[in-house]
PDB file of C-alpha atoms in Angstrom:
ATOM      1  CA  UNK Q 788       0.232   0.229  -0.322  1.00  0.00           C
ATOM      2  CA  UNK Q 789       1.461   3.391  -0.620  1.00  0.00           C
ATOM      3  CA  UNK Q 790       1.294   5.406   2.228  1.00  0.00           C
ATOM      4  CA  UNK Q 791       3.054   8.387   0.816  1.00  0.00           C
ATOM      5  CA  UNK Q 792       0.369  10.592   1.684  1.00  0.00           C
ATOM      6  CA  UNK Q 793      -0.072   9.485   5.230  1.00  0.00           C
ATOM      7  CA  UNK Q 794       0.433  12.830   6.939  1.00  0.00           C
ATOM      8  CA  UNK Q 795      -0.016  15.630   4.029  1.00  0.00           C
ATOM      9  CA  UNK Q 796      -1.236  18.360   3.393  1.00  0.00           C
ATOM     10  CA  UNK Q 797      -4.292  18.163   0.573  1.00  0.00           C
ATOM     11  CA  UNK Q 798      -7.219  21.174  -0.430  1.00  0.00           C
ATOM     12  CA  UNK Q 799     -10.217  19.804  -3.114  1.00  0.00           C
ATOM     13  CA  UNK Q 800     -11.582  22.998  -4.717  1.00  0.00           C
ATOM     14  CA  UNK Q 801     -15.591  22.671  -4.499  1.00  0.00           C
ATOM     15  CA  UNK Q 802     -15.034  19.187  -2.885  1.00  0.00           C
ATOM     16  CA  UNK Q 803     -18.190  19.410  -0.432  1.00  0.00           C
ATOM     17  CA  UNK Q 804     -20.423  17.610  -2.459  1.00  0.00           C
ATOM     18  CA  UNK Q 805     -20.070  15.169  -5.615  1.00  0.00           C
ATOM     19  CA  UNK Q 806     -16.704  14.273  -7.789  1.00  0.00           C
ATOM     20  CA  UNK Q 807     -15.609  16.779  -5.200  1.00  0.00           C
ATOM     21  CA  UNK Q 808     -16.761  14.837  -1.900  1.00  0.00           C
ATOM     22  CA  UNK Q 809     -15.158  11.539  -2.973  1.00  0.00           C
ATOM     23  CA  UNK Q 810     -11.497  13.220  -4.000  1.00  0.00           C
ATOM     24  CA  UNK Q 811     -11.447  14.650  -0.485  1.00  0.00           C
ATOM     25  CA  UNK Q 812     -12.883  11.031   1.285  1.00  0.00           C
ATOM     26  CA  UNK Q 813     -10.618   9.408  -0.432  1.00  0.00           C
ATOM     27  CA  UNK Q 814      -7.320  11.928   0.200  1.00  0.00           C
ATOM     28  CA  UNK Q 815      -8.363  11.415   3.607  1.00  0.00           C
ATOM     29  CA  UNK Q 816      -9.029   8.057   3.268  1.00  0.00           C
ATOM     30  CA  UNK Q 817      -5.279   7.892   2.101  1.00  0.00           C
ATOM     31  CA  UNK Q 818      -4.043   9.471   5.305  1.00  0.00           C
ATOM     32  CA  UNK Q 819      -3.631  13.048   4.533  1.00  0.00           C
ATOM     33  CA  UNK Q 820      -5.086  16.411   5.924  1.00  0.00           C
ATOM     34  CA  UNK Q 821      -7.899  17.999   3.401  1.00  0.00           C
ATOM     35  CA  UNK Q 822      -9.373  20.955   2.869  1.00  0.00           C
ATOM     36  CA  UNK Q 823     -12.419  20.900   1.339  1.00  0.00           C
ATOM     37  CA  UNK Q 824     -13.540  25.148  -0.128  1.00  0.00           C
ATOM     38  CA  UNK Q 825     -16.143  25.457  -1.216  1.00  0.00           C
ATOM     39  CA  UNK Q 826     -18.832  29.178  -0.686  1.00  0.00           C
ATOM     40  CA  UNK Q 827     -21.216  27.130   0.756  1.00  0.00           C
ATOM     41  CA  UNK Q 828     -20.881  24.626   3.718  1.00  0.00           C
ATOM     42  CA  UNK Q 829     -22.204  21.389   2.859  1.00  0.00           C
ATOM     43  CA  UNK Q 830     -24.612  19.361   5.601  1.00  0.00           C
ATOM     44  CA  UNK Q 831     -22.470  16.637   5.869  1.00  0.00           C
ATOM     45  CA  UNK Q 832     -18.578  16.080   5.339  1.00  0.00           C
ATOM     46  CA  UNK Q 833     -16.404  13.078   5.060  1.00  0.00           C
ATOM     47  CA  UNK Q 834     -14.352  12.133   8.486  1.00  0.00           C
ATOM     48  CA  UNK Q 835     -10.480  13.417   8.371  1.00  0.00           C
ATOM     49  CA  UNK Q 836     -12.443  16.650   5.984  1.00  0.00           C
ATOM     50  CA  UNK Q 837     -12.036  20.277   6.786  1.00  0.00           C
ATOM     51  CA  UNK Q 838     -14.377  22.637   5.414  1.00  0.00           C
ATOM     52  CA  UNK Q 839     -12.706  25.886   4.630  1.00  0.00           C
ATOM     53  CA  UNK Q 840     -15.310  28.849   3.146  1.00  0.00           C
ATOM     54  CA  UNK Q 841     -13.237  29.768  -0.339  1.00  0.00           C
ATOM     55  CA  UNK Q 842     -14.675  31.781  -3.550  1.00  0.00           C
ATOM     56  CA  UNK Q 843     -12.423  31.134  -5.996  1.00  0.00           C
ATOM     57  CA  UNK Q 844     -13.726  33.886  -8.313  1.00  0.00           C
ATOM     58  CA  UNK Q 845     -12.166  36.485  -6.160  1.00  0.00           C
ATOM     59  CA  UNK Q 846      -8.424  36.674  -5.931  1.00  0.00           C
ATOM     60  CA  UNK Q 847      -7.316  38.175  -3.184  1.00  0.00           C
ATOM     61  CA  UNK Q 848      -9.105  36.120  -1.022  1.00  0.00           C
ATOM     62  CA  UNK Q 849      -7.376  33.015  -3.255  1.00  0.00           C
ATOM     63  CA  UNK Q 850      -3.785  34.594  -2.316  1.00  0.00           C
ATOM     64  CA  UNK Q 851      -4.917  35.145   0.921  1.00  0.00           C
ATOM     65  CA  UNK Q 852      -5.951  31.748   1.877  1.00  0.00           C
ATOM     66  CA  UNK Q 853      -3.156  29.735   0.224  1.00  0.00           C
ATOM     67  CA  UNK Q 854      -1.078  32.251   2.119  1.00  0.00           C
ATOM     68  CA  UNK Q 855      -2.245  31.434   5.966  1.00  0.00           C
ATOM     69  CA  UNK Q 856      -1.751  27.818   5.159  1.00  0.00           C
ATOM     70  CA  UNK Q 857       1.322  26.352   7.195  1.00  0.00           C
ATOM     71  CA  UNK Q 858       2.132  23.737   4.261  1.00  0.00           C
ATOM     72  CA  UNK Q 859       0.239  22.497   1.287  1.00  0.00           C
ATOM     73  CA  UNK Q 860       1.337  19.025  -0.697  1.00  0.00           C
ATOM     74  CA  UNK Q 861      -1.357  18.378  -3.274  1.00  0.00           C
ATOM     75  CA  UNK Q 862      -3.858  20.771  -4.442  1.00  0.00           C
ATOM     76  CA  UNK Q 863      -6.511  19.410  -6.447  1.00  0.00           C
ATOM     77  CA  UNK Q 864      -8.500  21.656  -8.825  1.00  0.00           C
ATOM     78  CA  UNK Q 865     -12.274  19.961  -8.733  1.00  0.00           C
ATOM     79  CA  UNK Q 866     -14.491  23.379  -8.981  1.00  0.00           C
ATOM     80  CA  UNK Q 867     -16.737  23.479 -11.942  1.00  0.00           C
ATOM     81  CA  UNK Q 868     -19.481  23.342 -13.790  1.00  0.00           C
ATOM     82  CA  UNK Q 869     -22.329  24.375 -16.739  1.00  0.00           C
ATOM     83  CA  UNK Q 870     -25.749  24.823 -17.153  1.00  0.00           C
ATOM     84  CA  UNK Q 871     -27.517  23.268 -19.806  1.00  0.00           C
ATOM     85  CA  UNK Q 872     -27.163  26.733 -22.595  1.00  0.00           C
ATOM     86  CA  UNK Q 873     -27.397  26.654 -26.511  1.00  0.00           C
ATOM     87  CA  UNK Q 874     -24.608  28.944 -27.510  1.00  0.00           C
ATOM     88  CA  UNK Q 875     -27.498  31.587 -29.262  1.00  0.00           C
ATOM     89  CA  UNK Q 876     -29.416  31.182 -25.756  1.00  0.00           C
ATOM     90  CA  UNK Q 877     -27.245  33.743 -24.113  1.00  0.00           C
ATOM     91  CA  UNK Q 878     -24.989  36.665 -24.894  1.00  0.00           C
ATOM     92  CA  UNK Q 879     -20.843  36.100 -24.231  1.00  0.00           C
ATOM     93  CA  UNK Q 880     -20.072  37.580 -20.931  1.00  0.00           C
ATOM     94  CA  UNK Q 881     -22.665  34.733 -19.556  1.00  0.00           C
ATOM     95  CA  UNK Q 882     -20.191  32.135 -21.422  1.00  0.00           C
ATOM     96  CA  UNK Q 883     -16.662  34.178 -20.345  1.00  0.00           C
ATOM     97  CA  UNK Q 884     -18.879  33.154 -16.621  1.00  0.00           C
ATOM     98  CA  UNK Q 885     -18.308  29.443 -17.389  1.00  0.00           C
ATOM     99  CA  UNK Q 886     -14.612  29.676 -19.170  1.00  0.00           C
ATOM    100  CA  UNK Q 887     -14.039  32.035 -15.715  1.00  0.00           C
ATOM    101  CA  UNK Q 888     -15.173  29.115 -13.320  1.00  0.00           C
ATOM    102  CA  UNK Q 889     -13.366  26.166 -15.295  1.00  0.00           C
ATOM    103  CA  UNK Q 890     -10.059  27.788 -16.043  1.00  0.00           C
ATOM    104  CA  UNK Q 891      -9.297  31.456 -14.752  1.00  0.00           C
ATOM    105  CA  UNK Q 892      -9.872  30.070 -11.161  1.00  0.00           C
ATOM    106  CA  UNK Q 893      -8.394  26.851 -11.675  1.00  0.00           C
ATOM    107  CA  UNK Q 894      -5.155  29.047 -12.761  1.00  0.00           C
ATOM    108  CA  UNK Q 895      -5.572  31.385 -10.205  1.00  0.00           C
ATOM    109  CA  UNK Q 896      -5.464  28.562  -7.566  1.00  0.00           C
ATOM    110  CA  UNK Q 897      -2.542  27.287  -8.665  1.00  0.00           C
ATOM    111  CA  UNK Q 898      -0.377  30.586  -9.423  1.00  0.00           C
ATOM    112  CA  UNK Q 899      -1.623  31.195  -5.428  1.00  0.00           C
ATOM    113  CA  UNK Q 900      -0.250  27.678  -4.238  1.00  0.00           C
ATOM    114  CA  UNK Q 901       2.801  27.774  -6.138  1.00  0.00           C
ATOM    115  CA  UNK Q 902       5.359  28.598  -3.802  1.00  0.00           C
ATOM    116  CA  UNK Q 903       4.267  25.849  -1.399  1.00  0.00           C
ATOM    117  CA  UNK Q 904       3.998  22.864  -3.988  1.00  0.00           C
ATOM    118  CA  UNK Q 905       7.204  23.870  -4.650  1.00  0.00           C
ATOM    119  CA  UNK Q 906       9.224  24.089  -1.104  1.00  0.00           C
ATOM    120  CA  UNK Q 907       6.626  20.415  -0.398  1.00  0.00           C
ATOM    121  CA  UNK Q 908       8.066  19.334  -3.719  1.00  0.00           C
ATOM    122  CA  UNK Q 909       4.339  18.516  -4.479  1.00  0.00           C
ATOM    123  CA  UNK Q 910       1.862  17.931  -7.224  1.00  0.00           C
ATOM    124  CA  UNK Q 911      -2.167  19.754  -8.476  1.00  0.00           C
ATOM    125  CA  UNK Q 912      -4.304  17.643 -10.144  1.00  0.00           C
ATOM    126  CA  UNK Q 913      -6.636  19.271 -12.651  1.00  0.00           C
ATOM    127  CA  UNK Q 914     -10.378  17.699 -12.870  1.00  0.00           C
ATOM    128  CA  UNK Q 915     -11.304  18.008 -16.189  1.00  0.00           C
ATOM    129  CA  UNK Q 916     -13.642  16.669 -19.148  1.00  0.00           C
ATOM    130  CA  UNK Q 917     -14.525  14.699 -21.679  1.00  0.00           C
ATOM    131  CA  UNK Q 918     -15.991  17.446 -23.233  1.00  0.00           C
ATOM    132  CA  UNK Q 919     -12.348  19.274 -24.093  1.00  0.00           C
ATOM    133  CA  UNK Q 920     -11.987  16.323 -26.414  1.00  0.00           C
ATOM    134  CA  UNK Q 921     -14.765  16.034 -28.721  1.00  0.00           C
ATOM    135  CA  UNK Q 922     -17.683  18.947 -29.395  1.00  0.00           C
ATOM    136  CA  UNK Q 923     -20.357  19.639 -26.564  1.00  0.00           C
ATOM    137  CA  UNK Q 924     -23.242  21.340 -28.025  1.00  0.00           C
ATOM    138  CA  UNK Q 925     -25.304  22.794 -25.187  1.00  0.00           C
ATOM    139  CA  UNK Q 926     -21.925  23.060 -23.262  1.00  0.00           C
ATOM    140  CA  UNK Q 927     -19.932  24.835 -25.701  1.00  0.00           C
ATOM    141  CA  UNK Q 928     -17.979  27.209 -23.392  1.00  0.00           C
ATOM    142  CA  UNK Q 929     -17.395  24.313 -20.696  1.00  0.00           C
ATOM    143  CA  UNK Q 930     -15.963  22.035 -23.364  1.00  0.00           C
ATOM    144  CA  UNK Q 931     -13.646  24.856 -24.217  1.00  0.00           C
ATOM    145  CA  UNK Q 932     -12.850  25.782 -20.784  1.00  0.00           C
ATOM    146  CA  UNK Q 933     -11.842  21.731 -20.046  1.00  0.00           C
ATOM    147  CA  UNK Q 934      -9.895  21.160 -23.372  1.00  0.00           C
ATOM    148  CA  UNK Q 935      -8.098  24.810 -22.205  1.00  0.00           C
ATOM    149  CA  UNK Q 936      -7.145  23.496 -18.578  1.00  0.00           C
ATOM    150  CA  UNK Q 937      -5.505  20.233 -19.795  1.00  0.00           C
ATOM    151  CA  UNK Q 938      -3.310  22.464 -22.191  1.00  0.00           C
ATOM    152  CA  UNK Q 939      -2.676  24.938 -18.949  1.00  0.00           C
ATOM    153  CA  UNK Q 940      -1.887  22.112 -17.230  1.00  0.00           C
ATOM    154  CA  UNK Q 941       0.630  20.587 -19.416  1.00  0.00           C
ATOM    155  CA  UNK Q 942       2.175  23.626 -20.196  1.00  0.00           C
ATOM    156  CA  UNK Q 943       2.661  24.434 -16.087  1.00  0.00           C
ATOM    157  CA  UNK Q 944       4.166  21.261 -15.662  1.00  0.00           C
ATOM    158  CA  UNK Q 945       7.124  22.258 -18.577  1.00  0.00           C
ATOM    159  CA  UNK Q 946       7.326  25.584 -16.849  1.00  0.00           C
ATOM    160  CA  UNK Q 947       7.419  24.409 -12.275  1.00  0.00           C
ATOM    161  CA  UNK Q 948       8.988  21.049 -13.460  1.00  0.00           C
ATOM    162  CA  UNK Q 949      10.927  19.412 -11.370  1.00  0.00           C
ATOM    163  CA  UNK Q 950      10.098  21.021  -8.078  1.00  0.00           C
ATOM    164  CA  UNK Q 951       6.071  20.405  -8.972  1.00  0.00           C
ATOM    165  CA  UNK Q 952       3.987  17.549 -11.113  1.00  0.00           C
ATOM    166  CA  UNK Q 953       0.975  18.366 -12.916  1.00  0.00           C
ATOM    167  CA  UNK Q 954      -1.737  15.994 -14.226  1.00  0.00           C
ATOM    168  CA  UNK Q 955      -4.956  15.914 -15.501  1.00  0.00           C
ATOM    169  CA  UNK Q 956      -7.706  13.361 -15.028  1.00  0.00           C
ATOM    170  CA  UNK Q 957      -9.801  13.754 -17.570  1.00  0.00           C
ATOM    171  CA  UNK Q 958     -13.801  12.807 -16.251  1.00  0.00           C
ATOM    172  CA  UNK Q 959     -16.794  11.085 -18.244  1.00  0.00           C
ATOM    173  CA  UNK Q 960     -20.149  10.912 -16.991  1.00  0.00           C
ATOM    174  CA  UNK Q 961     -20.373  10.197 -13.202  1.00  0.00           C
ATOM    175  CA  UNK Q 962     -23.428   8.883 -10.894  1.00  0.00           C
ATOM    176  CA  UNK Q 963     -23.617  11.361  -8.302  1.00  0.00           C
ATOM    177  CA  UNK Q 964     -27.013  12.471  -6.194  1.00  0.00           C
ATOM    178  CA  UNK Q 965     -27.543  15.066  -9.208  1.00  0.00           C
ATOM    179  CA  UNK Q 966     -27.341  13.111 -12.119  1.00  0.00           C
ATOM    180  CA  UNK Q 967     -31.257  12.023 -12.325  1.00  0.00           C
ATOM    181  CA  UNK Q 968     -31.104  15.906 -13.445  1.00  0.00           C
ATOM    182  CA  UNK Q 969     -29.078  14.898 -16.495  1.00  0.00           C
ATOM    183  CA  UNK Q 970     -29.652  12.032 -17.743  1.00  0.00           C
ATOM    184  CA  UNK Q 971     -33.268  12.026 -15.897  1.00  0.00           C
ATOM    185  CA  UNK Q 972     -34.408   9.225 -13.863  1.00  0.00           C
ATOM    186  CA  UNK Q 973     -33.539   4.402 -13.045  1.00  0.00           C
ATOM    187  CA  UNK Q 974     -34.773   4.122 -16.952  1.00  0.00           C
ATOM    188  CA  UNK Q 975     -32.596   6.629 -18.138  1.00  0.00           C
ATOM    189  CA  UNK Q 976     -29.056   6.182 -16.053  1.00  0.00           C
ATOM    190  CA  UNK Q 977     -30.019   2.532 -16.978  1.00  0.00           C
ATOM    191  CA  UNK Q 978     -29.707   3.243 -20.459  1.00  0.00           C
ATOM    192  CA  UNK Q 979     -26.901   5.995 -20.368  1.00  0.00           C
ATOM    193  CA  UNK Q 980     -24.889   3.562 -18.764  1.00  0.00           C
ATOM    194  CA  UNK Q 981     -25.273   0.635 -21.600  1.00  0.00           C
ATOM    195  CA  UNK Q 982     -23.225   3.430 -23.815  1.00  0.00           C
ATOM    196  CA  UNK Q 983     -20.157   3.364 -21.610  1.00  0.00           C
ATOM    197  CA  UNK Q 984     -18.147   0.387 -22.872  1.00  0.00           C
ATOM    198  CA  UNK Q 985     -17.800  -0.555 -18.795  1.00  0.00           C
ATOM    199  CA  UNK Q 986     -21.386  -0.565 -18.143  1.00  0.00           C
ATOM    200  CA  UNK Q 987     -21.516   1.917 -15.798  1.00  0.00           C
ATOM    201  CA  UNK Q 988     -21.446   5.946 -14.744  1.00  0.00           C
ATOM    202  CA  UNK Q 989     -18.634   6.388 -12.662  1.00  0.00           C
ATOM    203  CA  UNK Q 990     -18.504   7.078  -8.970  1.00  0.00           C
ATOM    204  CA  UNK Q 991     -16.639   9.500  -6.963  1.00  0.00           C
ATOM    205  CA  UNK Q 992     -15.090   7.004  -5.584  1.00  0.00           C
ATOM    206  CA  UNK Q 993     -13.373   5.985  -8.719  1.00  0.00           C
ATOM    207  CA  UNK Q 994     -12.835   9.928  -9.537  1.00  0.00           C
ATOM    208  CA  UNK Q 995     -10.866   9.993  -6.035  1.00  0.00           C
ATOM    209  CA  UNK Q 996      -9.004   7.138  -6.435  1.00  0.00           C
ATOM    210  CA  UNK Q 997      -7.156   8.863 -10.291  1.00  0.00           C
ATOM    211  CA  UNK Q 998      -6.704  11.611  -7.821  1.00  0.00           C
ATOM    212  CA  UNK Q 999      -5.323  10.217  -5.109  1.00  0.00           C
ATOM    213  CA  UNK Q1000      -2.927   7.961  -7.822  1.00  0.00           C
ATOM    214  CA  UNK Q1001      -1.617  10.725  -9.844  1.00  0.00           C
ATOM    215  CA  UNK Q1002      -0.450  12.622  -6.742  1.00  0.00           C
ATOM    216  CA  UNK Q1003       0.864   9.969  -4.302  1.00  0.00           C
ATOM    217  CA  UNK Q1004       4.557   8.614  -4.901  1.00  0.00           C
ATOM    218  CA  UNK Q1005       3.684   5.825  -7.184  1.00  0.00           C
ATOM    219  CA  UNK Q1006       2.714   8.671 -10.227  1.00  0.00           C
ATOM    220  CA  UNK Q1007       6.168  10.184  -9.227  1.00  0.00           C
ATOM    221  CA  UNK Q1008       7.418   9.906 -12.785  1.00  0.00           C
ATOM    222  CA  UNK Q1009       4.132  11.565 -14.182  1.00  0.00           C
ATOM    223  CA  UNK Q1010       3.502  14.820 -15.201  1.00  0.00           C
ATOM    224  CA  UNK Q1011       1.818  16.847 -17.775  1.00  0.00           C
ATOM    225  CA  UNK Q1012      -0.083  13.576 -18.321  1.00  0.00           C
ATOM    226  CA  UNK Q1013      -3.998  12.947 -18.934  1.00  0.00           C
ATOM    227  CA  UNK Q1014      -5.312  10.534 -17.362  1.00  0.00           C
ATOM    228  CA  UNK Q1015      -8.891   9.260 -19.334  1.00  0.00           C
ATOM    229  CA  UNK Q1016     -11.649   7.884 -16.090  1.00  0.00           C
ATOM    230  CA  UNK Q1017     -14.115   7.413 -18.505  1.00  0.00           C
ATOM    231  CA  UNK Q1018     -14.695   3.601 -18.388  1.00  0.00           C
ATOM    232  CA  UNK Q1019     -13.822   3.258 -22.134  1.00  0.00           C
ATOM    233  CA  UNK Q1020     -15.281   6.349 -23.571  1.00  0.00           C
ATOM    234  CA  UNK Q1021     -17.457   6.628 -26.383  1.00  0.00           C
ATOM    235  CA  UNK Q1022     -18.605   3.951 -29.218  1.00  0.00           C
ATOM    236  CA  UNK Q1023     -18.301   5.191 -31.950  1.00  0.00           C
ATOM    237  CA  UNK Q1024     -21.746   6.917 -33.172  1.00  0.00           C
ATOM    238  CA  UNK Q1025     -20.897   5.352 -36.987  1.00  0.00           C
ATOM    239  CA  UNK Q1026     -21.259   1.428 -36.031  1.00  0.00           C
ATOM    240  CA  UNK Q1027     -24.880   1.264 -34.612  1.00  0.00           C
ATOM    241  CA  UNK Q1028     -25.337   3.381 -37.984  1.00  0.00           C
ATOM    242  CA  UNK Q1029     -23.734   0.805 -40.049  1.00  0.00           C
ATOM    243  CA  UNK Q1030     -25.095  -2.138 -39.423  1.00  0.00           C
ATOM    244  CA  UNK Q1031     -28.489  -0.733 -38.527  1.00  0.00           C
ATOM    245  CA  UNK Q1032     -31.003  -2.781 -39.595  1.00  0.00           C
ATOM    246  CA  UNK Q1033     -28.922  -5.753 -39.661  1.00  0.00           C
ATOM    247  CA  UNK Q1034     -29.546  -9.824 -38.124  1.00  0.00           C
ATOM    248  CA  UNK Q1035     -25.880 -10.094 -37.397  1.00  0.00           C
ATOM    249  CA  UNK Q1036     -24.230  -6.647 -36.916  1.00  0.00           C
ATOM    250  CA  UNK Q1037     -20.538  -6.842 -37.982  1.00  0.00           C
ATOM    251  CA  UNK Q1038     -18.556  -3.611 -37.332  1.00  0.00           C
ATOM    252  CA  UNK Q1039     -16.869  -2.447 -40.311  1.00  0.00           C
ATOM    253  CA  UNK Q1040     -13.526  -2.108 -41.518  1.00  0.00           C
ATOM    254  CA  UNK Q1041     -10.937  -0.009 -42.765  1.00  0.00           C
ATOM    255  CA  UNK Q1042      -9.765  -2.460 -45.116  1.00  0.00           C
ATOM    256  CA  UNK Q1043     -12.762  -3.661 -46.665  1.00  0.00           C
ATOM    257  CA  UNK Q1044     -13.891  -3.592 -49.624  1.00  0.00           C
ATOM    258  CA  UNK Q1045     -16.946  -2.630 -51.292  1.00  0.00           C
TER     259      UNK Q1045
END
């Protein structure tokens, strides 16, 4: 068992619910002191997780928060999200707020944490999304921000090496307490789960385990990487279209003569 995180100090932004809570719980289970940042306190926290009020869109407050920490070993930039909103249904300023939350605030937190992480030779884990690597209709600004986040992490990994490692988790669909709002009730969740090669949506604990791995000594030589945690991705739509109506579906191959 890797005990390299025992006694370390970890900050998880947006760490009070959903994926963030799963990440915070995983680090606490690994023996770390965990500070979960959010604007509002949660109804309850996992054992070993402390709540720290912080508005990540307030750069002076972010800098003051990190300056007050005696030590920091790991920063997990998890805070983010977006409502469903088509591009033409809102003005640019509203879309810009989505970009700010999902791209600018991780940069703000990382810069504020840099001196601590350099001294501790720590690491940053960015929580990205599969939306950053494919078209994202209804959440285009979010997808664009997540694409930028992966690039930011890769550049940061080069600039801040060898003192600070920086990696990205590219997260797919996750079953949280609010999953029904995105995918519908039990039937909708079951139908969406069948589109995932591993047959289910991720749990917050799955994302937490991956984050702990990237921050631990087990990943000591991993930096600038994007780790996909998406259950195998998405089955290409053309495969189903190409075999529609066939009694014996057969995947087309690239070298078959027509």
